[in-house]
Amino acid sequence: MPLLSVKDLTIYFNTDEGQITAVEDVSFDVRRGEILGIVGESGSGKSVSTKSLMMLNGRNSQISPESRLILETDDGPVDIASLSHVKDLRLVRGHSISMIFQEPMASFAPAVKIGKQMVEQLLIHTDLDKTTAKARSIEILSRVGIPDPELRFNQFSFELSGGMRQRAMIAMALSTRPKLLIADEPTTALDVTIQAQVLALIKDLVAEFDMSVILITHDLGVIAQTADRVAVMYLGRIVEQGTTRDVITSPQHPYTQGLINSRPSLDHFEDPLTPLSGDLPSPLERPQGCVFHTRCAHAIKGLCDTQKPPVIGVAGQDPTDEDAHNTSCHLLSPSASEQVLVS
Amino acid sequence: MKQFGSFIATRLFLAFTTLVIVSFIVFSLMELVPGDCAERYLAFKNTQGSGISVEDIEAERVRLGLDRPFVERWGKWLVNAFQLEFGRSCILRVEISQLLGEKFLLSLAICLASLVFAYVIALPVGIMAAASENRFLRNTLSFVSYFGLAMPNFLLALCIMLFSTVYFGNSMTGLFSEDYRDAPWSMARFMDFLGHVWLPIFILGWSATAFALQTVRALVSDELGKLYVTAAKARGVTGWALLIRYPARHSLNPIFNSLGFDLNRIFNELPIIALILTLTDAGALLIEALARSNDQQLAGAIIFLLTASIVAVNLLSDILLAALDPRIRKGIMI
């Protein structure tokens, strides 16, 4: 049994301009002890879909009734989407699931001591008293590599450096020993050298805390170094999914290929940058058929713009296999090539 | 703690410096008024029928020390002002401290009470209005506060007077009943005062509350959307603990910052209300001194006292802010 199994997750936002589909039919599993990377541009729905695991998507969001978000807990499987009471939601808010955010500065309350925020979380989720909670907090601050943890415990977030803040954030997230850590662009706001340290720390902690991680990023380099498996998202859909090696070495979906090609390279100084052509469509004008067809160089008229592509196992793999390399693209489906021939 | 101490010391020094600068400006303004105190008094005497010569004016000038250099007179005025001594009124020839004393304190007390009244209501209601998911409640509250903003204080005062005259046969004006107007302070006089003073406090607090309500609601709404609130929610913090400890607390900064400004606004409205409610003990004297009698000694004293009150409230709000927000205490943010 995977730790988390997301099936057919669809999320709408009700806005003044109408209903927006932010996430559509997304399915993925997170297994125990693995790091799942989710990669995509801003607006691809990677944050929205993971925030739904903690039901943090705001009042105007709506999860479709078919969506299943099954989390394995000590007391058996729980469907997160069925949790409605705030007290029940604590299970996925800081107990079994914790989250760290892109900007560590903004995710600590500026006028509350770091230690106070840590102790607060422990008092909510454990039976510890204040003294033990403080000791546990200092211990874990020290574990994530913060020197002089007693001092830091009594400081405010603005008194720490960027890297230290993100370490403190990780310490706070892990203090309740969650089963799943969601890291939403945890290193985007950090220097490259600090980024490497923080990623290494997260990798170390996975084994030590026996947890799984969902790592959200737009940086394929971060994914390549850190994640075991990766899901590529575009406009609210997963377009390709598989082990990191498979997806990065042999990307199948035109979008994944575009992402990889648009990375600036350190080896080829003279090469021009190759950005993906076209712009991200407005969320109010969601493309019919394959969501990527408006920017796809190989789009087949009459097929890609009308029919949603099925999930296909690459090179004849069974798409339901654990490590299967899947993609959703008409170009790779056998029936599509026939259509091309006919036309 | 040491940081907090030095913060307070710095702020005290700044407040003192501000007052010295203010006193310079006020004193210069007093000097700029055409004619001086000696001329004004003797001119006044003249209208009463006594003949005045140039020598009389010169003698009066020397008597009042007006022949001394500007800096010396300013220095003297400043030192006295800090001891709440403002000399004599140019025309009434009475000690200003005696003339103002109770009246100024009463005015200040009414304004401060209105300020407290405004925030005691605006803080909880504004926080509720920002956080509530009940659309009806939110809309009702914003309607009420817009109504409060739109309705001028003096109109409200007139309405209440009309209403109470028609239904209770009492126009509710003044700060004291006939019996207590000139009586010395006693428990009975104080109770009588309380029975009257709530009305000007209510009327002055009315628009201040509406204004503060809008501010609090907007600030808390702003904070609610910040990442640290989402992060706290993601840690399982819920309900009041979430609302009070995170967005509400962090929205207090700008509110405290504007306390001095709020007090100033209320003070500005006081004379009109005082006029309507015939509060001869407050407010009206300011207009009288500034406009009618052209009495620069009295006017200068009033302006200085007003500024000093606002500086004092600002100092207090700075200290409160520092107690609340470590960024200010530690000098990161000013």
XYZ file of C-alpha atoms in Angstrom:
677
model
C 0.000 0.000 0.000
C 1.416 3.422 -0.873
C 1.437 6.005 1.904
C -0.700 8.335 -0.161
C -2.815 7.557 -3.152
C -4.344 10.396 -5.125
C -6.972 9.343 -7.657
C -8.785 11.533 -10.198
C -8.184 14.718 -8.255
C -10.030 17.646 -9.800
C -10.079 21.079 -8.169
C -12.165 24.060 -9.218
C -11.981 27.638 -8.079
C -15.131 29.726 -8.103
C -14.201 33.246 -9.130
C -16.143 36.302 -10.219
C -15.226 35.517 -13.830
C -16.526 31.985 -13.551
C -15.359 28.554 -12.533
C -11.700 27.796 -13.160
C -10.336 24.269 -13.373
C -6.989 24.387 -11.606
C -6.343 20.654 -11.386
C -7.936 18.003 -13.600
C -7.955 14.208 -13.184
C -4.636 14.045 -11.423
C -3.566 10.663 -10.082
C -0.315 9.783 -8.349
C 0.965 7.670 -5.502
C 3.554 8.493 -2.885
C 5.275 5.428 -1.504
C 6.903 5.138 1.884
C 10.387 6.548 1.978
C 10.380 8.022 -1.510
C 10.815 11.549 -2.794
C 8.267 12.356 -5.462
C 9.106 15.409 -7.493
C 6.355 17.472 -9.074
C 7.628 19.811 -11.730
C 5.841 22.418 -13.791
C 5.541 26.124 -14.543
C 3.678 28.484 -12.274
C -0.020 27.950 -12.844
C 0.452 24.260 -13.605
C -1.473 23.300 -10.479
C 1.416 21.725 -8.608
C 0.925 23.827 -5.486
C -2.866 23.675 -5.638
C -2.930 19.888 -5.860
C -0.547 19.424 -2.934
C -2.222 22.082 -0.828
C -5.438 20.110 -1.215
C -3.746 17.315 0.741
C -3.959 19.651 3.735
C -7.195 21.278 2.588
C -5.459 24.647 2.435
C -6.952 25.912 -0.799
C -9.175 28.690 0.461
C -12.899 29.109 0.666
C -13.577 29.471 -3.047
C -11.983 26.154 -4.000
C -13.913 22.981 -4.547
C -12.738 19.400 -4.855
C -14.829 17.298 -7.228
C -16.773 14.470 -5.565
C -14.950 11.785 -7.588
C -11.577 12.811 -6.174
C -9.954 10.372 -3.755
C -7.071 11.371 -1.516
C -6.334 8.240 0.485
C -3.740 8.578 3.242
C -2.559 5.505 5.151
C -2.499 6.271 8.865
C -1.863 4.162 11.959
C -5.631 3.799 12.240
C -6.153 2.703 8.665
C -6.800 4.578 5.428
C -8.405 8.023 5.568
C -9.887 9.964 2.661
C -8.578 13.486 3.183
C -11.305 14.984 0.985
C -13.932 13.689 3.421
C -12.423 15.491 6.423
C -14.518 18.543 7.085
C -14.208 19.523 10.730
C -11.205 21.666 11.643
C -10.304 19.316 14.491
C -10.235 16.344 12.095
C -8.140 18.327 9.659
C -5.354 18.501 12.240
C -4.485 14.960 11.161
C -3.262 16.317 7.836
C -2.244 19.724 9.164
C 0.981 19.218 11.018
C 0.358 15.705 12.312
C 0.723 13.168 9.487
C 1.546 15.774 6.859
C 3.715 18.865 7.235
C 4.539 21.518 4.708
C 7.420 23.879 4.108
C 7.058 26.855 1.838
C 9.022 28.778 -0.723
C 9.726 31.781 1.444
C 10.896 30.838 4.920
C 10.913 34.518 5.937
C 7.236 34.928 5.141
C 6.164 31.607 6.589
C 7.270 32.444 10.117
C 5.085 34.981 11.904
C 7.398 37.986 12.242
C 6.499 38.991 15.793
C 6.390 35.531 17.375
C 9.547 33.764 18.526
C 10.569 30.725 16.489
C 10.526 28.581 19.608
C 7.039 29.672 20.510
C 5.723 28.664 17.096
C 7.453 25.292 17.383
C 6.149 24.582 20.873
C 2.670 25.628 19.789
C 2.653 22.946 17.103
C 3.908 20.263 19.497
C 1.288 21.152 22.104
C -1.436 20.807 19.477
C -0.337 17.445 18.133
C 1.329 15.634 21.051
C 0.785 15.068 24.767
C 4.076 16.774 25.632
C 4.129 19.485 28.281
C 5.765 22.833 27.582
C 9.179 21.947 29.016
C 9.486 18.706 27.073
C 8.161 20.381 23.951
C 10.874 23.002 24.293
C 13.543 20.340 24.753
C 12.250 18.451 21.698
C 12.244 21.647 19.625
C 15.821 22.519 20.562
C 16.912 18.962 19.869
C 15.457 19.008 16.368
C 16.803 22.491 15.637
C 20.199 21.091 16.433
C 19.510 18.022 14.247
C 18.842 20.124 11.132
C 22.224 21.758 11.575
C 21.395 24.982 13.377
C 24.302 26.006 15.596
C 23.475 27.298 19.066
C 19.871 26.036 18.983
C 18.957 27.380 22.456
C 19.712 30.891 21.231
C 17.802 30.404 17.970
C 14.824 29.015 19.874
C 14.418 32.404 21.539
C 14.974 34.450 18.405
C 12.686 35.808 15.725
C 12.793 34.721 12.118
C 14.264 38.042 10.974
C 17.315 37.396 13.117
C 18.255 34.305 11.092
C 19.854 34.040 7.659
C 17.827 32.663 4.732
C 19.358 29.189 4.897
C 18.940 29.046 8.685
C 15.322 30.064 8.373
C 14.579 27.260 5.951
C 16.366 24.816 8.266
C 14.269 26.082 11.173
C 11.165 25.667 9.015
C 12.159 22.075 8.274
C 12.815 21.479 11.968
C 9.386 22.808 12.851
C 7.721 20.724 10.132
C 9.432 17.544 11.292
C 8.998 18.072 15.025
C 5.756 16.118 15.067
C 7.343 13.321 12.999
C 4.940 13.498 10.066
C 4.680 10.651 7.555
C 4.726 13.016 4.607
C 6.593 16.261 4.087
C 5.402 18.570 1.331
C 8.171 20.905 0.254
C 6.766 23.662 -1.949
C 9.739 25.143 -3.820
C 11.826 24.945 -0.638
C 15.016 26.238 -2.230
C 13.775 28.665 -4.876
C 14.418 31.687 -2.671
C 17.862 30.516 -1.569
C 21.388 30.885 -2.965
C 22.625 27.941 -5.022
C 25.139 26.854 -2.410
C 22.576 26.985 0.387
C 20.112 25.228 -1.924
C 22.442 22.230 -2.220
C 22.825 22.039 1.579
C 19.079 22.186 2.181
C 18.361 19.529 -0.459
C 21.033 17.266 1.023
C 19.473 17.776 4.443
C 16.019 16.813 3.177
C 17.451 13.662 1.564
C 19.175 12.687 4.821
C 16.065 13.248 6.870
C 13.887 11.019 4.665
C 15.676 7.914 5.851
C 16.119 9.098 9.416
C 12.497 10.067 9.948
C 11.082 7.245 7.834
C 8.962 9.666 5.880
C 8.071 10.461 2.295
C 8.508 13.786 0.545
C 6.633 15.567 -2.207
C 9.071 18.064 -3.660
C 7.499 20.791 -5.749
C 9.798 22.753 -8.003
C 10.120 24.272 -11.426
C 13.780 23.355 -11.523
C 14.568 20.071 -13.272
C 18.089 20.166 -11.849
C 16.703 19.983 -8.322
C 14.501 17.060 -9.375
C 17.391 15.203 -11.003
C 19.486 15.461 -7.842
C 16.806 14.736 -5.312
C 13.683 12.920 -6.479
C 13.165 9.175 -6.943
C 10.192 9.643 -9.230
C 8.814 12.678 -10.980
C 5.452 13.880 -12.253
C 5.390 16.661 -14.849
C 2.374 18.936 -14.661
C 0.976 21.308 -17.232
C -2.245 23.324 -16.823
C -3.562 21.171 -14.033
C -2.813 17.793 -15.616
C 0.024 15.322 -15.155
C 1.418 14.931 -18.673
C 4.234 12.555 -17.837
C 5.220 10.473 -14.839
C 7.962 7.947 -14.118
C 11.270 7.375 -12.409
C 13.465 10.454 -12.509
C 16.033 8.685 -14.683
C 13.450 7.560 -17.262
C 11.714 10.913 -17.510
C 14.866 13.007 -17.720
C 16.885 10.763 -20.014
C 14.052 9.867 -22.371
C 11.239 12.410 -22.070
C 8.252 11.367 -24.160
C 5.774 14.199 -23.899
C 6.491 17.263 -26.075
C 6.064 19.487 -23.008
C 8.655 17.574 -20.959
C 11.012 17.677 -23.929
C 10.456 21.430 -24.196
C 11.148 21.890 -20.478
C 14.397 19.988 -20.704
C 15.508 21.815 -23.856
C 14.750 25.220 -22.418
C 17.209 24.744 -19.556
C 20.193 27.058 -19.917
C 23.335 25.006 -20.369
C 26.798 25.511 -18.937
C 28.448 23.561 -21.770
C 27.304 25.301 -24.910
C 28.086 28.982 -24.723
C 27.103 29.867 -28.256
C 23.780 28.048 -28.379
C 20.735 30.295 -28.313
C 18.214 29.603 -25.558
C 15.277 27.558 -26.760
C 12.218 28.625 -24.857
C 8.908 26.829 -25.217
C 6.915 28.557 -27.922
C 3.720 30.373 -27.059
C 2.298 31.514 -23.742
C 0.448 29.752 -20.995
C -3.253 30.082 -21.904
C -5.450 32.054 -19.531
C -7.071 29.793 -16.939
C -10.436 31.078 -18.175
C -9.752 29.747 -21.670
C -8.761 26.216 -20.897
C -7.901 24.405 -24.171
C -10.175 21.589 -25.323
C -8.705 18.149 -25.896
C -5.035 17.972 -24.929
C -4.295 21.031 -22.783
C -0.881 21.413 -24.410
C -2.027 21.462 -28.057
C -1.969 25.286 -28.285
C 1.813 25.255 -27.792
C 2.667 21.862 -29.262
C 4.683 21.806 -32.524
C 3.388 18.335 -33.369
C -0.310 18.847 -32.589
C -2.632 16.939 -34.916
C -5.595 18.973 -36.036
C -8.945 17.402 -35.319
C -7.480 15.069 -32.715
C -5.342 16.912 -30.169
C -7.718 19.880 -30.027
C -10.822 17.750 -29.522
C -10.000 14.586 -27.593
C -8.348 14.196 -24.229
C -5.284 11.962 -24.584
C -5.300 8.655 -22.670
C -2.578 7.620 -20.215
C -0.130 5.430 -22.095
C 2.692 3.280 -20.767
C 5.899 4.163 -22.572
C 7.421 1.330 -24.656
C 4.577 -1.023 -23.922
C 4.819 -0.778 -20.100
C 1.669 -1.360 -18.071
C 0.766 2.169 -16.903
C -0.511 0.828 -13.564
C 2.897 -0.638 -12.672
C 4.688 0.920 -9.698
C 7.631 2.373 -11.574
C 5.934 2.652 -14.960
C 6.877 5.529 -17.204
C 3.543 7.039 -18.313
C 2.570 9.878 -20.517
C -0.643 11.416 -21.836
C -0.080 12.182 -25.498
C -1.982 11.309 -28.679
C 1.255 11.177 -30.647
C 2.379 8.146 -28.697
C -0.890 6.271 -28.831
C -1.091 3.617 -31.589
C -4.554 4.743 -32.698
C -3.297 8.282 -33.302
C -0.611 7.235 -35.783
C -3.309 5.451 -37.750
C -5.341 8.658 -37.854
C -2.352 10.561 -39.169
C -1.915 8.007 -41.913
C -5.582 8.221 -42.861
C -5.500 11.986 -43.127
C 15.124 44.056 28.234
C 18.176 46.278 27.956
C 17.241 46.949 24.342
C 13.744 47.904 25.413
C 15.121 50.320 27.992
C 17.366 52.083 25.522
C 14.505 52.147 23.015
C 12.312 53.995 25.519
C 15.147 56.377 26.396
C 15.681 57.198 22.707
C 11.995 57.779 22.152
C 11.743 60.003 25.225
C 14.626 62.077 23.969
C 13.037 62.336 20.511
C 9.723 63.399 22.030
C 11.505 66.070 24.051
C 13.349 67.331 20.973
C 10.090 67.454 19.045
C 8.539 69.589 21.760
C 11.480 72.002 21.750
C 11.167 72.395 17.982
C 7.417 72.810 18.270
C 7.880 75.466 20.926
C 10.195 77.360 18.589
C 7.620 77.264 15.788
C 4.767 78.224 18.095
C 6.733 81.044 19.668
C 7.779 82.375 16.248
C 4.154 82.312 15.147
C 3.197 84.263 18.233
C 5.844 86.822 17.351
C 4.654 87.051 13.757
C 1.236 88.275 14.791
C 1.259 92.023 14.109
C 1.553 93.985 17.301
C 2.680 92.635 20.626
C 1.041 91.992 23.937
C 1.714 95.436 25.289
C 0.136 97.166 22.307
C -2.794 94.848 22.326
C -3.591 95.358 25.978
C -3.232 99.089 25.844
C -5.252 99.273 22.631
C -7.901 97.340 24.469
C -7.677 99.828 27.344
C -8.006 102.600 24.809
C -11.360 101.322 23.649
C -12.424 101.379 27.281
C -11.888 105.099 27.309
C -8.481 105.589 28.932
C -5.984 107.678 26.987
C -2.742 105.931 26.117
C 0.549 107.469 25.025
C 3.566 105.935 23.214
C 5.480 106.115 26.504
C 2.850 103.977 28.192
C 3.304 101.285 25.573
C 7.109 101.390 25.959
C 6.832 101.096 29.722
C 4.454 98.162 29.397
C 6.896 96.502 26.970
C 9.724 96.760 29.461
C 7.451 95.485 32.209
C 6.536 92.429 30.135
C 10.160 91.859 29.101
C 9.293 92.323 25.435
C 12.409 94.470 24.909
C 14.658 91.441 25.411
C 16.101 89.563 22.391
C 13.989 86.868 20.675
C 16.116 83.893 21.714
C 16.090 84.914 25.355
C 12.324 85.317 25.390
C 11.835 82.017 23.582
C 14.120 80.234 26.050
C 12.186 81.638 28.969
C 8.842 80.756 27.411
C 10.095 77.214 26.687
C 11.324 76.590 30.215
C 8.050 77.883 31.617
C 5.999 75.897 29.106
C 7.574 72.657 30.300
C 6.358 73.609 33.772
C 2.914 74.328 32.313
C 3.299 78.053 33.016
C 2.339 80.209 30.068
C 2.260 83.648 31.608
C -0.744 85.900 31.442
C -3.314 86.278 28.752
C -2.674 89.467 26.743
C -6.181 90.765 27.117
C -7.806 89.045 30.057
C -4.736 89.612 32.246
C -5.315 86.363 34.049
C -2.800 83.518 34.471
C -3.284 81.260 31.442
C -2.751 78.122 33.516
C -5.667 79.227 35.637
C -7.752 80.084 32.608
C -7.038 76.817 30.800
C -6.329 74.354 33.562
C -9.496 72.400 34.031
C -10.931 73.252 30.639
C -8.006 71.815 28.790
C -7.907 68.702 30.927
C -11.638 68.176 30.417
C -11.289 68.558 26.633
C -8.354 66.172 26.560
C -10.171 63.639 28.729
C -13.211 63.745 26.440
C -11.051 63.225 23.350
C -9.014 60.409 24.891
C -12.186 58.719 26.106
C -13.614 58.947 22.568
C -10.440 57.379 21.220
C -10.632 54.515 23.705
C -14.354 54.127 22.992
C -13.611 53.935 19.250
C -11.007 51.165 19.542
C -12.781 49.166 22.219
C -15.522 48.713 19.643
C -13.509 48.787 16.420
C -10.883 46.197 17.380
C -13.094 43.198 18.160
C -15.743 44.082 15.591
C -13.174 44.802 12.872
C -11.377 41.520 13.500
C -14.684 39.652 13.415
C -15.723 41.413 10.234
C -12.465 40.494 8.509
C -12.463 36.880 9.603
C -16.136 36.068 9.370
C -17.302 33.762 6.640
C -20.820 35.046 7.078
C -21.482 37.323 4.133
C -24.573 38.871 5.752
C -22.636 39.827 8.888
C -19.787 41.277 6.821
C -22.124 43.353 4.677
C -24.110 44.609 7.646
C -20.949 45.681 9.410
C -19.602 47.524 6.422
C -22.953 49.235 5.908
C -22.989 50.390 9.517
C -19.432 51.649 9.349
C -19.956 53.470 6.049
C -23.033 55.036 7.565
C -20.936 56.098 10.525
C -18.377 57.633 8.210
C -20.946 59.396 6.091
C -22.970 60.910 8.922
C -21.296 64.091 10.167
C -20.803 64.336 13.912
C -22.645 67.616 14.254
C -25.692 66.201 12.490
C -25.714 63.250 14.839
C -25.414 65.630 17.784
C -28.342 67.714 16.510
C -30.459 64.592 15.943
C -29.827 63.339 19.461
C -30.590 66.749 20.936
C -33.816 66.995 18.981
C -34.834 63.514 19.969
C -34.108 63.950 23.650
C -35.776 67.367 23.753
C -38.966 65.994 22.210
C -39.119 62.795 24.223
C -37.387 63.622 27.495
C -37.801 67.370 27.631
C -34.060 67.646 28.198
C -31.689 68.795 25.471
C -28.774 66.929 27.104
C -26.385 69.829 26.617
C -23.528 71.010 28.817
C -21.112 69.027 30.914
C -22.715 69.749 34.271
C -26.209 70.430 35.635
C -27.058 73.933 36.896
C -26.400 72.921 40.499
C -22.895 71.671 39.898
C -21.586 74.059 37.258
C -19.455 76.131 39.600
C -19.327 73.764 42.525
C -15.953 72.297 43.580
C -15.209 68.686 42.596
C -17.023 66.144 44.724
C -18.349 62.660 44.233
C -21.782 64.040 43.400
C -20.349 66.503 40.883
C -18.308 63.731 39.302
C -21.397 61.524 38.924
C -23.231 64.457 37.417
C -20.294 64.933 35.025
C -20.395 61.275 34.000
C -24.124 61.581 33.365
C -23.419 64.338 30.854
C -20.061 63.518 29.379
C -21.042 60.225 27.756
C -22.918 62.072 25.041
C -19.993 64.105 23.648
C -17.813 61.004 23.997
C -20.347 58.987 22.063
C -20.738 61.620 19.351
C -17.008 62.197 18.941
C -16.368 58.467 19.093
C -19.023 57.789 16.461
C -17.094 58.675 13.341
C -13.789 57.727 14.949
C -15.207 54.237 15.482
C -16.439 54.003 11.911
C -13.037 55.095 10.647
C -11.135 52.738 12.955
C -13.453 49.883 12.030
C -12.596 50.277 8.351
C -8.892 50.411 9.157
C -8.909 47.374 11.422
C -10.949 45.333 8.982
C -8.738 46.186 6.027
C -5.529 45.502 7.967
C -6.699 42.172 9.357
C -7.967 41.113 5.909
C -4.538 41.933 4.518
C -2.770 39.881 7.154
C -5.167 36.957 6.699
C -3.827 36.417 3.185
C -0.192 36.248 4.266
C 1.891 33.127 4.037
C 2.610 32.876 7.761
C -1.119 32.521 8.412
C -1.346 29.666 5.898
C 1.781 28.171 7.479
C 0.225 28.354 10.952
C -2.937 26.763 9.591
C -0.803 24.039 8.031
C 0.620 23.315 11.485
C -2.863 22.692 12.837
C -3.420 26.029 14.585
C -7.138 26.818 14.466
C -9.887 29.085 15.697
C -9.187 31.961 18.066
C -5.585 30.960 18.640
C -4.976 31.315 14.910
C -6.890 34.554 14.525
C -5.592 36.400 17.578
C -1.999 35.204 17.685
C -1.344 35.620 13.975
C -3.300 38.068 11.778
C -4.896 40.161 14.533
C -1.694 40.670 16.441
C 0.339 41.522 13.381
C -2.188 44.069 12.158
C -1.856 46.142 15.331
C 1.300 47.912 14.128
C -0.296 50.452 11.795
C -3.218 50.861 14.188
C -0.974 51.923 17.055
C 0.985 54.068 14.668
C -2.081 56.121 13.835
C -3.308 56.718 17.406
C -1.792 60.211 17.546
C -3.352 61.046 14.217
C -6.736 59.780 15.431
C -6.513 61.897 18.554
C -5.706 64.926 16.440
C -8.762 64.296 14.290
C -11.022 63.984 17.307
C -9.569 67.165 18.766
C -10.359 68.947 15.524
C -13.978 67.940 15.767
C -14.331 68.865 19.413
C -14.977 72.615 18.965
C -17.959 72.012 16.660
C -19.490 69.507 19.008
C -18.709 71.757 21.963
C -20.523 74.562 20.192
C -23.630 72.504 19.553
C -23.775 70.855 22.949
C -22.791 74.165 24.587
C -19.873 72.600 26.381
C -18.495 75.912 27.590
C -15.928 74.012 29.594
C -14.252 72.453 26.618
C -13.336 73.220 23.088
C -15.074 76.564 22.661
C -12.308 78.395 24.465
C -9.875 77.375 21.758
C -11.866 79.049 19.009
C -12.473 82.069 21.143
C -8.800 82.541 21.881
C -7.644 81.955 18.335
C -10.290 83.822 16.420
C -12.095 86.414 18.425
C -9.746 87.954 20.877
C -6.478 87.622 18.942
C -4.782 86.713 22.186
C -1.451 85.238 21.091
C -0.280 84.237 24.566
C -3.401 82.149 25.092
C -3.406 80.750 21.558
C 0.267 79.778 21.809
C -0.344 77.983 25.084
C -3.266 76.044 23.602
C -1.352 75.008 20.496
C 1.615 73.928 22.576
C -0.546 71.874 24.930
C -2.356 70.221 22.020
C 0.878 69.304 20.320
C 2.314 68.034 23.577
C -0.733 65.782 24.037
C -0.298 64.331 20.574
C 3.428 63.849 21.070
C 2.637 62.083 24.348
C 0.129 59.757 22.667
C 2.644 59.045 19.917
C 5.279 58.240 22.491
C 2.881 55.899 24.227
C 1.947 54.172 20.972
C 5.632 53.813 20.067
C 6.310 52.096 23.364
C 3.279 49.848 22.928
C 4.456 48.997 19.422
C 7.904 48.114 20.630
C 6.443 45.915 23.331
C 4.404 44.122 20.677
C 6.805 43.933 17.791
C 10.379 42.733 18.219
C 11.398 44.187 14.847
C 10.826 47.690 16.180
C 12.325 46.943 19.571
C 15.467 45.606 17.946
C 15.737 48.549 15.612
C 15.267 46.544 12.392
C 12.160 48.442 11.417
C 11.268 51.967 12.394
